[in-house]
Amino acid sequence: MGHDPIPLIDLKAQYARLRPRIDQRLQAVLDHAGFVLGPEVGALEAELAQRGGVAHAVGVGSGTDALLLPLLAEGIGPGDAVFVPSLTFIATGGAVLMAGATPVFCDVDPHTFHLDVDDLVERAKRLPANLRPRAVIPVDLFGLPFDYASLSSFASSHGLLVLADAAQSFGGGRDEKPVGGLAPVTATSFYPTKPLGAFGDGGAILTDDEALAGELRKIRVHGQNQSGIAERLGLNSRLDTFQAAVLLAKLETFDADLRRRAEISARYDAALKGHVELQHRPTGAESTHAVYAILCDQRDRVREALSEQGIATRIYYESPMHLMPSMTRFNKDAKPIAVAESLSRRILSLPIYPEMVDAQVDRVSDAVITALEN
Ligand SMILES: *Cc1c(COP(=O)(O)O)cnc(C)c1O
């Protein structure tokens, strides 16, 4: 048995594979010295928009800011309610807090792990009179695009902005449409471990709305227009030119990387089906397989057995958002958020990255199955 450690994701192997392309692009930035909003940023934005099937992409400082800036642009703030699924990375709710608005935590579907629209509708009816419903942020959890069509009539009849948290799903799609064009506004992240990861923080907002894109471009430079006049409140949140250069290099192999992720995921599925519960991926939904999650009651035992064999695992997410200390004061609704709580007790993520070879995938699956049998 080979016992080389298997990391959750191998960024060193990725750089080794892409090194000439990346080094060349980084060197070009050093030479032209356009460090802030240099030409790579515009080139990347054009490519992101094209891949997302939208007219505009705006690069920003992080995925969190990609969620925050559209809320600011729409004037969503104090007194406004923003619906969020509770099983997600803390930034989904954190952006709502940064805007000064109130997160309304919703439960998730036990199979797709996505925002449960029926639960959202119930909570919208129970909203306290001092809160105005303004927006909903569905999350494409683990890279699987949410069913935005299932939400559109409720959202439009209630005047809710639908902001897609596509931090994990850029490159995926649903019903033949790419992530970017599935919701009126889409936020993504280039955090290094995302499927399209930079070498530091970064994010982007995708939209067809030209006026909104214009506002976002102002907000990321202190609210200034192109003549340097601050027309509105803004902040400093630009996508760094070096990060854009890295991303342009990575986009050259991104489609192949996504195909490899899908292969690994399918190989895990085939081996683990019947042994553990898996995220249900509906037909027509194309995941980026950002995270490969399993559900099992004996999670700690599985985790320990894998760790003994040098196999890294992670828990996404240790706690649903509404139980995080920074969020509990907003968790006012008496209706339980039971599915998110139960999932967070049973969920475990296994290694997945394009450089992973089949033998490693098999070693992980075998280790999981053996641990469950013991
Ligand atoms: C990573 C992530 C974010 C935040 O992105 P950053 O670039 O780290 O700020 C937001 N939402 C989800 C679901 C994420 O996975």
PDB file of N, CA and C in Angstrom, residues 12 15 62 73 109 123 133 144 221-222 228 244 278 287 293 301 312-313 316 330 333 356 362 368 374:
ATOM      1  N   LYS A  12       0.748  23.055  -4.697  1.00  0.00           N
ATOM      2  CA  LYS A  12       2.132  22.980  -5.198  1.00  0.00           C
ATOM      3  C   LYS A  12       2.178  22.184  -6.508  1.00  0.00           C
ATOM      4  N   TYR A  15       0.900  24.428  -9.295  1.00  0.00           N
ATOM      5  CA  TYR A  15       1.875  25.404  -9.780  1.00  0.00           C
ATOM      6  C   TYR A  15       2.951  24.698 -10.613  1.00  0.00           C
ATOM      7  N   SER A  62     -12.172  40.314  -3.298  1.00  0.00           N
ATOM      8  CA  SER A  62     -12.409  38.986  -2.728  1.00  0.00           C
ATOM      9  C   SER A  62     -13.810  38.532  -3.114  1.00  0.00           C
ATOM     10  N   ALA A  73     -24.545  48.563  -3.858  1.00  0.00           N
ATOM     11  CA  ALA A  73     -25.005  49.219  -5.086  1.00  0.00           C
ATOM     12  C   ALA A  73     -26.527  49.329  -5.111  1.00  0.00           C
ATOM     13  N   ASP A 109     -32.081  22.019   1.557  1.00  0.00           N
ATOM     14  CA  ASP A 109     -32.623  20.740   1.125  1.00  0.00           C
ATOM     15  C   ASP A 109     -31.669  19.616   1.566  1.00  0.00           C
ATOM     16  N   ARG A 123     -40.529  31.662   5.917  1.00  0.00           N
ATOM     17  CA  ARG A 123     -39.856  32.678   6.736  1.00  0.00           C
ATOM     18  C   ARG A 123     -40.181  34.083   6.257  1.00  0.00           C
ATOM     19  N   PRO A 133     -38.187  42.832   3.149  1.00  0.00           N
ATOM     20  CA  PRO A 133     -37.464  41.811   2.373  1.00  0.00           C
ATOM     21  C   PRO A 133     -36.867  42.430   1.116  1.00  0.00           C
ATOM     22  N   LEU A 144     -22.160  22.995  -7.065  1.00  0.00           N
ATOM     23  CA  LEU A 144     -23.386  22.595  -7.765  1.00  0.00           C
ATOM     24  C   LEU A 144     -24.321  23.801  -7.903  1.00  0.00           C
ATOM     25  N   VAL A 221     -13.618  51.688  -6.320  1.00  0.00           N
ATOM     26  CA  VAL A 221     -12.598  52.751  -6.217  1.00  0.00           C
ATOM     27  C   VAL A 221     -13.155  53.952  -5.450  1.00  0.00           C
ATOM     28  N   HIS A 222     -13.627  53.680  -4.230  1.00  0.00           N
ATOM     29  CA  HIS A 222     -14.054  54.740  -3.312  1.00  0.00           C
ATOM     30  C   HIS A 222     -15.254  55.528  -3.811  1.00  0.00           C
ATOM     31  N   GLY A 228     -12.532  60.857 -11.233  1.00  0.00           N
ATOM     32  CA  GLY A 228     -12.000  60.973  -9.884  1.00  0.00           C
ATOM     33  C   GLY A 228     -12.925  61.704  -8.926  1.00  0.00           C
ATOM     34  N   ALA A 244      -4.998  38.658 -11.396  1.00  0.00           N
ATOM     35  CA  ALA A 244      -5.628  38.540 -12.715  1.00  0.00           C
ATOM     36  C   ALA A 244      -4.701  37.801 -13.674  1.00  0.00           C
ATOM     37  N   LEU A 278     -24.624  10.906  -0.534  1.00  0.00           N
ATOM     38  CA  LEU A 278     -23.874  11.864  -1.350  1.00  0.00           C
ATOM     39  C   LEU A 278     -24.768  13.035  -1.726  1.00  0.00           C
ATOM     40  N   SER A 287     -21.843  20.601 -12.025  1.00  0.00           N
ATOM     41  CA  SER A 287     -21.067  21.077 -10.882  1.00  0.00           C
ATOM     42  C   SER A 287     -19.616  21.307 -11.285  1.00  0.00           C
ATOM     43  N   ALA A 293     -18.294  15.966  -0.930  1.00  0.00           N
ATOM     44  CA  ALA A 293     -18.778  15.720   0.437  1.00  0.00           C
ATOM     45  C   ALA A 293     -19.465  14.371   0.540  1.00  0.00           C
ATOM     46  N   ARG A 301     -15.070   8.676  13.277  1.00  0.00           N
ATOM     47  CA  ARG A 301     -14.296   7.449  13.089  1.00  0.00           C
ATOM     48  C   ARG A 301     -13.670   7.402  11.687  1.00  0.00           C
ATOM     49  N   ALA A 312      -6.042  13.652   4.019  1.00  0.00           N
ATOM     50  CA  ALA A 312      -6.629  14.852   4.623  1.00  0.00           C
ATOM     51  C   ALA A 312      -8.136  14.901   4.372  1.00  0.00           C
ATOM     52  N   THR A 313      -8.876  15.380   5.345  1.00  0.00           N
ATOM     53  CA  THR A 313     -10.305  15.634   5.178  1.00  0.00           C
ATOM     54  C   THR A 313     -10.611  16.986   5.808  1.00  0.00           C
ATOM     55  N   TYR A 316     -16.866  20.906   5.897  1.00  0.00           N
ATOM     56  CA  TYR A 316     -17.558  22.105   5.395  1.00  0.00           C
ATOM     57  C   TYR A 316     -19.035  21.887   5.609  1.00  0.00           C
ATOM     58  N   PHE A 330     -28.991  37.314  15.201  1.00  0.00           N
ATOM     59  CA  PHE A 330     -29.941  37.490  14.097  1.00  0.00           C
ATOM     60  C   PHE A 330     -30.848  36.276  13.924  1.00  0.00           C
ATOM     61  N   ASP A 333     -36.011  33.733  14.388  1.00  0.00           N
ATOM     62  CA  ASP A 333     -37.193  32.948  14.012  1.00  0.00           C
ATOM     63  C   ASP A 333     -37.226  31.653  14.831  1.00  0.00           C
ATOM     64  N   MET A 356      -4.975  14.915  -8.904  1.00  0.00           N
ATOM     65  CA  MET A 356      -5.169  13.655  -8.193  1.00  0.00           C
ATOM     66  C   MET A 356      -5.287  12.528  -9.220  1.00  0.00           C
ATOM     67  N   ASP A 362      -8.977   5.939  -5.441  1.00  0.00           N
ATOM     68  CA  ASP A 362      -9.356   4.603  -4.966  1.00  0.00           C
ATOM     69  C   ASP A 362      -8.878   4.379  -3.529  1.00  0.00           C
ATOM     70  N   VAL A 368     -12.399   4.916   3.239  1.00  0.00           N
ATOM     71  CA  VAL A 368     -13.720   5.284   3.783  1.00  0.00           C
ATOM     72  C   VAL A 368     -14.542   4.017   4.031  1.00  0.00           C
ATOM     73  N   ASN A 374     -15.542  -1.280   9.959  1.00  0.00           N
ATOM     74  CA  ASN A 374     -14.931  -1.666  11.236  1.00  0.00           C
ATOM     75  C   ASN A 374     -15.765  -1.218  12.440  1.00  0.00           C
TER      76      ASN A 374
END
